[in-house]
Amino acid sequence: MAEGFRVDDLNRLAKPLAEGAQNLADLATDAPTIPNAGDSTGIVASALVVLSGVVGKVTMAAANSADDAQAAQNSYDAADQAAGDELAVPCREIG
């Protein structure tokens, strides 16, 4: 039988997303200069610009996904704590 959902599952999701985003961002500081490709230099430069834009979007998507997973974990923890607090309140006699 499956254990079901655990809040730690969100941490396992958020960590590689955040690390991947950071690794991609770190690559930007190590970007190559535009190579001299003769008549194709302009085309190569344009391709590198487009590729850099795509990598930037992937980096932001990974970082945003990590943030969303962390926010979901915090929300889940808060709801779980609130439910536990509510259940811990002793029952009062009606009357």
PDB file of C-alpha atoms in Angstrom:
ATOM      1  CA  MET A   1       0.000   0.000   0.000  1.00  0.00           C
ATOM      2  CA  ALA A   2       1.320   3.437  -0.892  1.00  0.00           C
ATOM      3  CA  GLU A   3       2.262   5.829   1.879  1.00  0.00           C
ATOM      4  CA  GLY A   4       0.438   8.716   0.253  1.00  0.00           C
ATOM      5  CA  PHE A   5       1.615  12.286   0.035  1.00  0.00           C
ATOM      6  CA  ARG A   6       4.200  13.588   2.465  1.00  0.00           C
ATOM      7  CA  VAL A   7       5.292  17.193   2.785  1.00  0.00           C
ATOM      8  CA  ASP A   8       8.933  16.076   2.375  1.00  0.00           C
ATOM      9  CA  ASP A   9       8.034  15.195  -1.216  1.00  0.00           C
ATOM     10  CA  LEU A  10       7.868  18.927  -1.933  1.00  0.00           C
ATOM     11  CA  ASN A  11      11.378  19.433  -0.553  1.00  0.00           C
ATOM     12  CA  ARG A  12      12.666  16.687  -2.805  1.00  0.00           C
ATOM     13  CA  LEU A  13      11.071  18.499  -5.750  1.00  0.00           C
ATOM     14  CA  ALA A  14      12.163  22.017  -4.814  1.00  0.00           C
ATOM     15  CA  LYS A  15      15.833  21.218  -4.161  1.00  0.00           C
ATOM     16  CA  PRO A  16      16.832  19.974  -7.647  1.00  0.00           C
ATOM     17  CA  LEU A  17      14.796  22.744  -9.281  1.00  0.00           C
ATOM     18  CA  ALA A  18      16.561  25.411  -7.239  1.00  0.00           C
ATOM     19  CA  GLU A  19      19.963  23.818  -7.819  1.00  0.00           C
ATOM     20  CA  GLY A  20      19.295  23.512 -11.551  1.00  0.00           C
ATOM     21  CA  ALA A  21      18.257  27.155 -11.750  1.00  0.00           C
ATOM     22  CA  GLN A  22      21.402  28.217  -9.902  1.00  0.00           C
ATOM     23  CA  ASN A  23      23.618  26.044 -12.126  1.00  0.00           C
ATOM     24  CA  LEU A  24      22.063  27.529 -15.270  1.00  0.00           C
ATOM     25  CA  ALA A  25      22.463  31.037 -13.886  1.00  0.00           C
ATOM     26  CA  ASP A  26      26.119  30.294 -13.100  1.00  0.00           C
ATOM     27  CA  LEU A  27      26.673  29.262 -16.728  1.00  0.00           C
ATOM     28  CA  ALA A  28      25.742  32.789 -17.826  1.00  0.00           C
ATOM     29  CA  THR A  29      28.920  34.151 -16.248  1.00  0.00           C
ATOM     30  CA  ASP A  30      30.928  31.684 -18.322  1.00  0.00           C
ATOM     31  CA  ALA A  31      29.276  32.413 -21.682  1.00  0.00           C
ATOM     32  CA  PRO A  32      31.570  32.252 -24.702  1.00  0.00           C
ATOM     33  CA  THR A  33      32.285  35.279 -26.822  1.00  0.00           C
ATOM     34  CA  ILE A  34      30.906  35.399 -30.347  1.00  0.00           C
ATOM     35  CA  PRO A  35      33.174  33.213 -32.461  1.00  0.00           C
ATOM     36  CA  ASN A  36      34.612  34.410 -35.737  1.00  0.00           C
ATOM     37  CA  ALA A  37      32.652  32.243 -38.136  1.00  0.00           C
ATOM     38  CA  GLY A  38      33.395  34.257 -41.240  1.00  0.00           C
ATOM     39  CA  ASP A  39      30.278  34.994 -43.263  1.00  0.00           C
ATOM     40  CA  SER A  40      28.199  33.033 -40.717  1.00  0.00           C
ATOM     41  CA  THR A  41      29.251  35.138 -37.706  1.00  0.00           C
ATOM     42  CA  GLY A  42      25.973  37.089 -37.668  1.00  0.00           C
ATOM     43  CA  ILE A  43      23.909  33.910 -37.847  1.00  0.00           C
ATOM     44  CA  VAL A  44      25.946  32.251 -35.089  1.00  0.00           C
ATOM     45  CA  ALA A  45      25.660  35.369 -32.935  1.00  0.00           C
ATOM     46  CA  SER A  46      21.881  35.447 -33.433  1.00  0.00           C
ATOM     47  CA  ALA A  47      21.614  31.767 -32.551  1.00  0.00           C
ATOM     48  CA  LEU A  48      23.625  32.324 -29.359  1.00  0.00           C
ATOM     49  CA  VAL A  49      21.386  35.245 -28.386  1.00  0.00           C
ATOM     50  CA  VAL A  50      18.254  33.136 -28.916  1.00  0.00           C
ATOM     51  CA  LEU A  51      19.781  30.218 -27.006  1.00  0.00           C
ATOM     52  CA  SER A  52      20.737  32.512 -24.154  1.00  0.00           C
ATOM     53  CA  GLY A  53      17.156  33.820 -23.998  1.00  0.00           C
ATOM     54  CA  VAL A  54      15.777  30.287 -23.861  1.00  0.00           C
ATOM     55  CA  VAL A  55      18.212  29.286 -21.114  1.00  0.00           C
ATOM     56  CA  GLY A  56      17.168  32.394 -19.177  1.00  0.00           C
ATOM     57  CA  LYS A  57      13.509  31.371 -19.439  1.00  0.00           C
ATOM     58  CA  VAL A  58      14.305  27.803 -18.371  1.00  0.00           C
ATOM     59  CA  THR A  59      16.279  29.165 -15.412  1.00  0.00           C
ATOM     60  CA  MET A  60      13.382  31.379 -14.336  1.00  0.00           C
ATOM     61  CA  ALA A  61      10.866  28.554 -14.769  1.00  0.00           C
ATOM     62  CA  ALA A  62      12.972  26.214 -12.624  1.00  0.00           C
ATOM     63  CA  ALA A  63      13.451  28.882  -9.953  1.00  0.00           C
ATOM     64  CA  ASN A  64       9.736  29.749  -9.961  1.00  0.00           C
ATOM     65  CA  SER A  65       8.822  26.073  -9.727  1.00  0.00           C
ATOM     66  CA  ALA A  66      11.140  25.658  -6.745  1.00  0.00           C
ATOM     67  CA  ASP A  67       9.520  28.696  -5.113  1.00  0.00           C
ATOM     68  CA  ASP A  68       6.045  27.293  -5.819  1.00  0.00           C
ATOM     69  CA  ALA A  69       6.974  23.937  -4.299  1.00  0.00           C
ATOM     70  CA  GLN A  70       8.342  25.667  -1.197  1.00  0.00           C
ATOM     71  CA  ALA A  71       5.204  27.823  -0.899  1.00  0.00           C
ATOM     72  CA  ALA A  72       3.021  24.724  -1.256  1.00  0.00           C
ATOM     73  CA  GLN A  73       5.010  23.015   1.491  1.00  0.00           C
ATOM     74  CA  ASN A  74       4.585  26.032   3.776  1.00  0.00           C
ATOM     75  CA  SER A  75       0.841  26.123   3.040  1.00  0.00           C
ATOM     76  CA  TYR A  76       0.537  22.393   3.691  1.00  0.00           C
ATOM     77  CA  ASP A  77       2.448  22.736   6.970  1.00  0.00           C
ATOM     78  CA  ALA A  78       0.259  25.652   8.095  1.00  0.00           C
ATOM     79  CA  ALA A  79      -2.964  23.802   7.248  1.00  0.00           C
ATOM     80  CA  ASP A  80      -1.713  20.657   8.974  1.00  0.00           C
ATOM     81  CA  GLN A  81      -0.714  22.633  12.070  1.00  0.00           C
ATOM     82  CA  ALA A  82      -4.064  24.460  12.164  1.00  0.00           C
ATOM     83  CA  ALA A  83      -5.963  21.179  11.860  1.00  0.00           C
ATOM     84  CA  GLY A  84      -3.841  19.659  14.627  1.00  0.00           C
ATOM     85  CA  ASP A  85      -4.432  22.675  16.854  1.00  0.00           C
ATOM     86  CA  GLU A  86      -8.163  22.488  16.251  1.00  0.00           C
ATOM     87  CA  LEU A  87      -8.271  18.791  17.065  1.00  0.00           C
ATOM     88  CA  ALA A  88      -6.275  19.366  20.233  1.00  0.00           C
ATOM     89  CA  VAL A  89      -8.921  21.710  21.696  1.00  0.00           C
ATOM     90  CA  PRO A  90     -10.818  19.776  24.381  1.00  0.00           C
ATOM     91  CA  CYS A  91     -14.480  19.170  23.725  1.00  0.00           C
ATOM     92  CA  ARG A  92     -16.843  21.338  25.792  1.00  0.00           C
ATOM     93  CA  GLU A  93     -20.078  20.192  27.262  1.00  0.00           C
ATOM     94  CA  ILE A  94     -23.122  21.430  25.404  1.00  0.00           C
ATOM     95  CA  GLY A  95     -25.746  23.017  27.531  1.00  0.00           C
TER      96      GLY A  95
END
